[in-house]
């Protein structure tokens, strides 16, 4: 996919920008939302060279583009580029949704809300007072921490290969709940109600090095990654007896619906879109 800008002057133009980006389901999701809500738009996936992100966003805006979704590896760069940020985007230093208004670039992050909507609305998972284990301390974990804390879990444990990153997050969010950081090996003898795999290991077909005792029969295990055939983490969790195993497709559609709401003022119905993508 080239990074040239080819906008359709007859409709509003949007795009997801990343590198790589050809795997992205966002064009399909936004087209389905547009069809459902009767809004005309053109939504493309644009692969932007790693050193050309800022210039691309400014050109897209100057040529009349209305908004952008941002994916790996540009979410932090997008955060620095924006003239104005929502509180939640400021807090996690990440932006996945941009819109252009009053000659300014505005940014928000909808990833965290996307996860919470999927867990609570789509899957009726109760987080209140529950124990939560988060594996990983990268960009996506930063984005989900605050909305998770708002659900008032009993405790959150963040385990990461680079423990200092988990410690930084636990410290940063310490006023928002009972959050501790640890290494994977320190998880022995602990079990959790909700486990969230926020590492990128599933992508490589690998598991985080954790004891199976972290899972109990009532555990719900959620992999932020999604896959048509189920991720390796989901398969492992099911083998350990977890009562629910879920992937991140619902989160993907829910974060897109929140972006759609920002851009168009209408919240689309996500359920038929998730169903269609699964089929
Ligand atoms: P980052 O690159 O920011 O973070 C990667 C994390 O994985 C870090 O915690 C890193 O640990 C850990 N990790 C990577 N390799 C290893 C390894 N070999 N052993 C142990 N730990 C490892 O990635 P993101 O946070 O952006 O993405 C994480 C996952 O979330 C991806 O699978 C992505 O597809 C998914 N995602 C899904 C979304 C959705 O809508 N469903 C939205 C966003 C992300 P360390 O700090 O030690 O390097």
GROMACS .gro file of C-alpha atoms and ligand atoms in nm:
model
  327
    1UNK     CA    1   0.000   0.000   0.000
    2UNK     CA    2   0.149   0.335  -0.100
    3UNK     CA    3   0.127   0.646   0.115
    4UNK     CA    4   0.006   0.872  -0.166
    5UNK     CA    5  -0.314   1.058  -0.086
    6UNK     CA    6  -0.603   0.975  -0.311
    7UNK     CA    7  -0.918   1.127  -0.165
    8UNK     CA    8  -1.269   1.096  -0.305
    9UNK     CA    9  -1.402   1.452  -0.342
   10UNK     CA   10  -1.766   1.337  -0.348
   11UNK     CA   11  -1.770   1.204   0.013
   12UNK     CA   12  -1.596   1.251   0.351
   13UNK     CA   13  -1.257   1.081   0.365
   14UNK     CA   14  -1.112   0.877   0.651
   15UNK     CA   15  -0.825   0.631   0.681
   16UNK     CA   16  -0.631   0.407   0.915
   17UNK     CA   17  -0.261   0.485   0.912
   18UNK     CA   18   0.003   0.232   1.018
   19UNK     CA   19   0.306   0.035   0.910
   20UNK     CA   20   0.231  -0.240   0.826
   21UNK     CA   21  -0.142  -0.191   0.778
   22UNK     CA   22  -0.260  -0.420   0.500
   23UNK     CA   23  -0.395  -0.672   0.756
   24UNK     CA   24  -0.625  -0.405   0.905
   25UNK     CA   25  -0.997  -0.481   0.929
   26UNK     CA   26  -1.079  -0.113   0.995
   27UNK     CA   27  -1.182  -0.028   0.634
   28UNK     CA   28  -1.430  -0.318   0.639
   29UNK     CA   29  -1.561  -0.225   0.985
   30UNK     CA   30  -1.612   0.144   0.901
   31UNK     CA   31  -1.778   0.055   0.569
   32UNK     CA   32  -2.022  -0.170   0.755
   33UNK     CA   33  -2.092   0.106   1.010
   34UNK     CA   34  -2.144   0.355   0.725
   35UNK     CA   35  -2.388   0.124   0.549
   36UNK     CA   36  -2.577   0.063   0.873
   37UNK     CA   37  -2.609   0.435   0.958
   38UNK     CA   38  -2.659   0.562   0.602
   39UNK     CA   39  -2.346   0.777   0.606
   40UNK     CA   40  -2.142   0.814   0.285
   41UNK     CA   41  -1.771   0.792   0.337
   42UNK     CA   42  -1.446   0.669   0.191
   43UNK     CA   43  -1.220   0.484   0.438
   44UNK     CA   44  -0.880   0.354   0.327
   45UNK     CA   45  -0.585   0.172   0.487
   46UNK     CA   46  -0.267   0.370   0.428
   47UNK     CA   47   0.083   0.241   0.492
   48UNK     CA   48   0.298   0.540   0.580
   49UNK     CA   49   0.681   0.523   0.585
   50UNK     CA   50   0.816   0.523   0.940
   51UNK     CA   51   0.975   0.868   0.902
   52UNK     CA   52   0.679   1.033   0.729
   53UNK     CA   53   0.391   1.017   0.977
   54UNK     CA   54   0.360   1.386   1.072
   55UNK     CA   55   0.381   1.507   0.711
   56UNK     CA   56   0.122   1.252   0.603
   57UNK     CA   57  -0.131   1.356   0.866
   58UNK     CA   58  -0.091   1.726   0.779
   59UNK     CA   59  -0.127   1.660   0.404
   60UNK     CA   60  -0.433   1.441   0.462
   61UNK     CA   61  -0.592   1.728   0.654
   62UNK     CA   62  -0.493   2.000   0.405
   63UNK     CA   63  -0.644   1.795   0.120
   64UNK     CA   64  -0.979   1.781   0.298
   65UNK     CA   65  -0.953   1.451   0.489
   66UNK     CA   66  -1.181   1.443   0.793
   67UNK     CA   67  -1.026   1.194   1.031
   68UNK     CA   68  -0.771   0.918   1.086
   69UNK     CA   69  -0.734   0.606   1.292
   70UNK     CA   70  -0.378   0.543   1.402
   71UNK     CA   71  -0.227   0.202   1.453
   72UNK     CA   72   0.116   0.049   1.523
   73UNK     CA   73   0.373   0.205   1.541
   74UNK     CA   74   0.239   0.562   1.529
   75UNK     CA   75   0.012   0.596   1.835
   76UNK     CA   76   0.269   0.777   2.049
   77UNK     CA   77   0.382   0.999   1.762
   78UNK     CA   78   0.019   1.090   1.701
   79UNK     CA   79  -0.013   1.187   2.065
   80UNK     CA   80   0.279   1.432   2.028
   81UNK     CA   81   0.145   1.571   1.700
   82UNK     CA   82  -0.204   1.664   1.822
   83UNK     CA   83  -0.283   2.025   1.916
   84UNK     CA   84  -0.549   1.911   2.160
   85UNK     CA   85  -0.601   1.582   2.342
   86UNK     CA   86  -0.879   1.429   2.547
   87UNK     CA   87  -0.797   1.363   2.912
   88UNK     CA   88  -0.772   0.987   2.856
   89UNK     CA   89  -0.538   1.028   2.557
   90UNK     CA   90  -0.319   1.263   2.761
   91UNK     CA   91  -0.301   1.014   3.047
   92UNK     CA   92  -0.190   0.714   2.840
   93UNK     CA   93   0.015   0.918   2.589
   94UNK     CA   94  -0.145   0.733   2.300
   95UNK     CA   95  -0.381   0.839   2.021
   96UNK     CA   96  -0.576   0.606   1.791
   97UNK     CA   97  -0.834   0.856   1.662
   98UNK     CA   98  -0.769   1.195   1.504
   99UNK     CA   99  -1.007   1.454   1.368
  100UNK     CA  100  -0.949   1.795   1.212
  101UNK     CA  101  -1.146   2.096   1.332
  102UNK     CA  102  -1.080   2.472   1.351
  103UNK     CA  103  -0.743   2.421   1.180
  104UNK     CA  104  -0.634   2.198   1.468
  105UNK     CA  105  -0.551   1.831   1.504
  106UNK     CA  106  -0.755   1.671   1.784
  107UNK     CA  107  -0.672   1.330   1.933
  108UNK     CA  108  -0.838   1.066   2.148
  109UNK     CA  109  -0.781   0.703   2.240
  110UNK     CA  110  -1.074   0.462   2.215
  111UNK     CA  111  -0.888   0.133   2.271
  112UNK     CA  112  -0.960   0.118   2.645
  113UNK     CA  113  -1.330   0.195   2.605
  114UNK     CA  114  -1.338  -0.066   2.328
  115UNK     CA  115  -1.209  -0.336   2.562
  116UNK     CA  116  -1.446  -0.241   2.844
  117UNK     CA  117  -1.748  -0.233   2.612
  118UNK     CA  118  -1.659  -0.576   2.479
  119UNK     CA  119  -1.605  -0.727   2.824
  120UNK     CA  120  -1.903  -0.572   2.998
  121UNK     CA  121  -2.167  -0.520   2.729
  122UNK     CA  122  -2.091  -0.802   2.484
  123UNK     CA  123  -1.978  -1.067   2.732
  124UNK     CA  124  -2.135  -0.961   3.065
  125UNK     CA  125  -1.803  -0.992   3.251
  126UNK     CA  126  -1.823  -0.836   3.597
  127UNK     CA  127  -1.496  -0.666   3.693
  128UNK     CA  128  -1.612  -0.498   4.013
  129UNK     CA  129  -1.412  -0.631   4.311
  130UNK     CA  130  -1.255  -0.900   4.092
  131UNK     CA  131  -0.884  -0.984   4.066
  132UNK     CA  132  -0.731  -0.892   3.730
  133UNK     CA  133  -0.400  -1.008   3.584
  134UNK     CA  134  -0.259  -0.806   3.295
  135UNK     CA  135   0.025  -0.966   3.100
  136UNK     CA  136   0.242  -0.707   2.926
  137UNK     CA  137   0.309  -0.338   2.977
  138UNK     CA  138   0.320  -0.200   2.623
  139UNK     CA  139   0.105   0.052   2.437
  140UNK     CA  140  -0.223  -0.134   2.454
  141UNK     CA  141  -0.189  -0.201   2.826
  142UNK     CA  142  -0.131   0.171   2.885
  143UNK     CA  143  -0.455   0.243   2.701
  144UNK     CA  144  -0.668  -0.008   2.893
  145UNK     CA  145  -0.549   0.061   3.246
  146UNK     CA  146  -0.757   0.367   3.332
  147UNK     CA  147  -1.089   0.231   3.199
  148UNK     CA  148  -1.021  -0.097   3.380
  149UNK     CA  149  -0.958   0.092   3.706
  150UNK     CA  150  -1.290   0.274   3.660
  151UNK     CA  151  -1.465  -0.065   3.692
  152UNK     CA  152  -1.324  -0.087   4.048
  153UNK     CA  153  -1.158  -0.427   4.041
  154UNK     CA  154  -1.037  -0.561   4.380
  155UNK     CA  155  -0.679  -0.566   4.252
  156UNK     CA  156  -0.480  -0.544   3.931
  157UNK     CA  157  -0.147  -0.723   3.890
  158UNK     CA  158   0.066  -0.621   3.591
  159UNK     CA  159   0.328  -0.881   3.497
  160UNK     CA  160   0.582  -0.809   3.226
  161UNK     CA  161   0.910  -0.946   3.091
  162UNK     CA  162   1.069  -0.604   3.153
  163UNK     CA  163   0.947  -0.562   3.510
  164UNK     CA  164   1.049  -0.195   3.529
  165UNK     CA  165   0.784  -0.110   3.264
  166UNK     CA  166   0.515  -0.280   3.471
  167UNK     CA  167   0.642  -0.097   3.780
  168UNK     CA  168   0.625   0.239   3.602
  169UNK     CA  169   0.261   0.176   3.510
  170UNK     CA  170   0.165   0.053   3.857
  171UNK     CA  171   0.324   0.367   4.003
  172UNK     CA  172   0.158   0.600   3.749
  173UNK     CA  173  -0.190   0.460   3.816
  174UNK     CA  174  -0.143   0.401   4.189
  175UNK     CA  175  -0.406   0.662   4.281
  176UNK     CA  176  -0.667   0.485   4.065
  177UNK     CA  177  -0.678   0.150   4.241
  178UNK     CA  178  -0.492  -0.138   4.402
  179UNK     CA  179  -0.226  -0.202   4.134
  180UNK     CA  180   0.097  -0.396   4.175
  181UNK     CA  181   0.370  -0.500   3.932
  182UNK     CA  182   0.573  -0.820   3.919
  183UNK     CA  183   0.769  -1.060   3.702
  184UNK     CA  184   0.608  -1.365   3.542
  185UNK     CA  185   0.783  -1.598   3.786
  186UNK     CA  186   0.631  -1.416   4.085
  187UNK     CA  187   0.282  -1.522   3.976
  188UNK     CA  188   0.323  -1.869   4.126
  189UNK     CA  189   0.052  -1.938   4.389
  190UNK     CA  190  -0.175  -1.660   4.263
  191UNK     CA  191  -0.495  -1.705   4.063
  192UNK     CA  192  -0.721  -1.447   3.898
  193UNK     CA  193  -1.081  -1.388   3.791
  194UNK     CA  194  -0.986  -1.203   3.473
  195UNK     CA  195  -0.662  -1.250   3.277
  196UNK     CA  196  -0.580  -1.016   2.990
  197UNK     CA  197  -0.298  -1.101   2.753
  198UNK     CA  198  -0.163  -0.763   2.641
  199UNK     CA  199   0.168  -0.899   2.514
  200UNK     CA  200   0.240  -0.937   2.145
  201UNK     CA  201   0.342  -1.302   2.199
  202UNK     CA  202   0.033  -1.459   2.039
  203UNK     CA  203   0.137  -1.296   1.714
  204UNK     CA  204   0.451  -1.512   1.721
  205UNK     CA  205   0.257  -1.821   1.834
  206UNK     CA  206   0.414  -1.805   2.180
  207UNK     CA  207   0.281  -1.803   2.537
  208UNK     CA  208   0.384  -1.579   2.824
  209UNK     CA  209   0.595  -1.791   3.064
  210UNK     CA  210   0.339  -1.816   3.344
  211UNK     CA  211   0.226  -2.102   3.570
  212UNK     CA  212  -0.108  -2.262   3.476
  213UNK     CA  213  -0.217  -2.211   3.839
  214UNK     CA  214  -0.301  -1.844   3.755
  215UNK     CA  215  -0.620  -1.983   3.600
  216UNK     CA  216  -0.910  -2.114   3.805
  217UNK     CA  217  -1.237  -2.263   3.683
  218UNK     CA  218  -1.425  -1.933   3.698
  219UNK     CA  219  -1.149  -1.737   3.519
  220UNK     CA  220  -1.217  -1.537   3.206
  221UNK     CA  221  -0.913  -1.514   2.977
  222UNK     CA  222  -0.901  -1.240   2.715
  223UNK     CA  223  -0.634  -1.211   2.446
  224UNK     CA  224  -0.611  -0.860   2.296
  225UNK     CA  225  -0.498  -1.027   1.975
  226UNK     CA  226  -0.767  -1.178   1.754
  227UNK     CA  227  -0.758  -1.473   1.520
  228UNK     CA  228  -1.008  -1.663   1.308
  229UNK     CA  229  -0.894  -1.990   1.463
  230UNK     CA  230  -0.838  -1.874   1.822
  231UNK     CA  231  -0.502  -1.762   1.957
  232UNK     CA  232  -0.246  -1.986   2.125
  233UNK     CA  233  -0.321  -1.807   2.456
  234UNK     CA  234  -0.693  -1.884   2.421
  235UNK     CA  235  -0.622  -2.251   2.349
  236UNK     CA  236  -0.387  -2.276   2.648
  237UNK     CA  237  -0.639  -2.101   2.877
  238UNK     CA  238  -0.917  -2.338   2.768
  239UNK     CA  239  -0.691  -2.638   2.839
  240UNK     CA  240  -0.633  -2.505   3.192
  241UNK     CA  241  -1.010  -2.499   3.249
  242UNK     CA  242  -1.092  -2.128   3.213
  243UNK     CA  243  -1.469  -2.084   3.193
  244UNK     CA  244  -1.451  -1.816   2.924
  245UNK     CA  245  -1.186  -1.750   2.658
  246UNK     CA  246  -1.217  -1.449   2.433
  247UNK     CA  247  -1.015  -1.275   2.165
  248UNK     CA  248  -0.978  -0.905   2.083
  249UNK     CA  249  -1.204  -0.888   1.777
  250UNK     CA  250  -1.487  -0.742   1.984
  251UNK     CA  251  -1.247  -0.481   2.125
  252UNK     CA  252  -1.138  -0.392   1.773
  253UNK     CA  253  -1.497  -0.335   1.658
  254UNK     CA  254  -1.589  -0.150   1.978
  255UNK     CA  255  -1.292   0.090   1.956
  256UNK     CA  256  -1.390   0.155   1.593
  257UNK     CA  257  -1.749   0.228   1.699
  258UNK     CA  258  -1.620   0.484   1.952
  259UNK     CA  259  -1.412   0.649   1.677
  260UNK     CA  260  -1.717   0.649   1.448
  261UNK     CA  261  -1.914   0.821   1.724
  262UNK     CA  262  -1.647   1.092   1.756
  263UNK     CA  263  -1.644   1.155   1.380
  264UNK     CA  264  -2.013   1.122   1.292
  265UNK     CA  265  -2.204   1.172   1.620
  266UNK     CA  266  -2.373   0.830   1.580
  267UNK     CA  267  -2.287   0.513   1.771
  268UNK     CA  268  -2.330   0.217   1.535
  269UNK     CA  269  -2.461  -0.122   1.644
  270UNK     CA  270  -2.151  -0.337   1.691
  271UNK     CA  271  -2.315  -0.678   1.738
  272UNK     CA  272  -2.402  -0.747   1.372
  273UNK     CA  273  -2.060  -0.624   1.263
  274UNK     CA  274  -1.877  -0.856   1.505
  275UNK     CA  275  -2.101  -1.143   1.389
  276UNK     CA  276  -2.031  -1.071   1.025
  277UNK     CA  277  -1.654  -1.051   1.078
  278UNK     CA  278  -1.659  -1.382   1.265
  279UNK     CA  279  -1.848  -1.551   0.985
  280LIG     P1  280   0.373  -0.333   2.237
  280LIG     O1  281   0.482  -0.363   2.140
  280LIG     O2  282   0.353  -0.194   2.282
  280LIG     O3  283   0.399  -0.423   2.370
  280LIG     C1  284   0.437  -0.557   2.357
  280LIG     C2  285   0.432  -0.629   2.492
  280LIG     O4  286   0.463  -0.767   2.469
  280LIG     C3  287   0.533  -0.577   2.593
  280LIG     O5  288   0.480  -0.589   2.723
  280LIG     C4  289   0.649  -0.676   2.574
  280LIG     O6  290   0.729  -0.693   2.689
  280LIG     C5  291   0.575  -0.803   2.547
  280LIG     N1  292   0.660  -0.898   2.475
  280LIG     C6  293   0.697  -0.889   2.344
  280LIG     N2  294   0.778  -0.993   2.312
  280LIG     C7  295   0.790  -1.068   2.426
  280LIG     C8  296   0.860  -1.188   2.456
  280LIG     N3  297   0.934  -1.253   2.365
  280LIG     N4  298   0.851  -1.239   2.581
  280LIG     C9  299   0.775  -1.175   2.675
  280LIG     N5  300   0.708  -1.060   2.652
  280LIG    C10  301   0.715  -1.007   2.529
  280LIG     O7  302   0.242  -0.397   2.173
  280LIG     P2  303   0.090  -0.346   2.190
  280LIG     O8  304   0.065  -0.322   2.333
  280LIG     O9  305   0.061  -0.239   2.093
  280LIG    O10  306   0.009  -0.477   2.139
  280LIG    C11  307  -0.001  -0.593   2.221
  280LIG    C12  308  -0.106  -0.686   2.162
  280LIG    O11  309  -0.234  -0.625   2.166
  280LIG    C13  310  -0.082  -0.724   2.015
  280LIG    O12  311  -0.109  -0.861   2.000
  280LIG    C14  312  -0.184  -0.641   1.939
  280LIG    O13  313  -0.223  -0.705   1.820
  280LIG    C15  314  -0.298  -0.636   2.040
  280LIG     N6  315  -0.387  -0.520   2.022
  280LIG    C16  316  -0.520  -0.543   1.997
  280LIG    C17  317  -0.610  -0.439   1.984
  280LIG    C18  318  -0.754  -0.470   1.955
  280LIG    O14  319  -0.830  -0.376   1.922
  280LIG     N7  320  -0.797  -0.592   1.970
  280LIG    C19  321  -0.567  -0.298   1.994
  280LIG    C20  322  -0.426  -0.284   2.024
  280LIG    C21  323  -0.340  -0.392   2.037
  280LIG     P3  324   0.856  -0.596   2.716
  280LIG    O15  325   0.800  -0.469   2.775
  280LIG    O16  326   0.939  -0.673   2.810
  280LIG    O17  327   0.923  -0.573   2.582
   0.00000   0.00000   0.00000
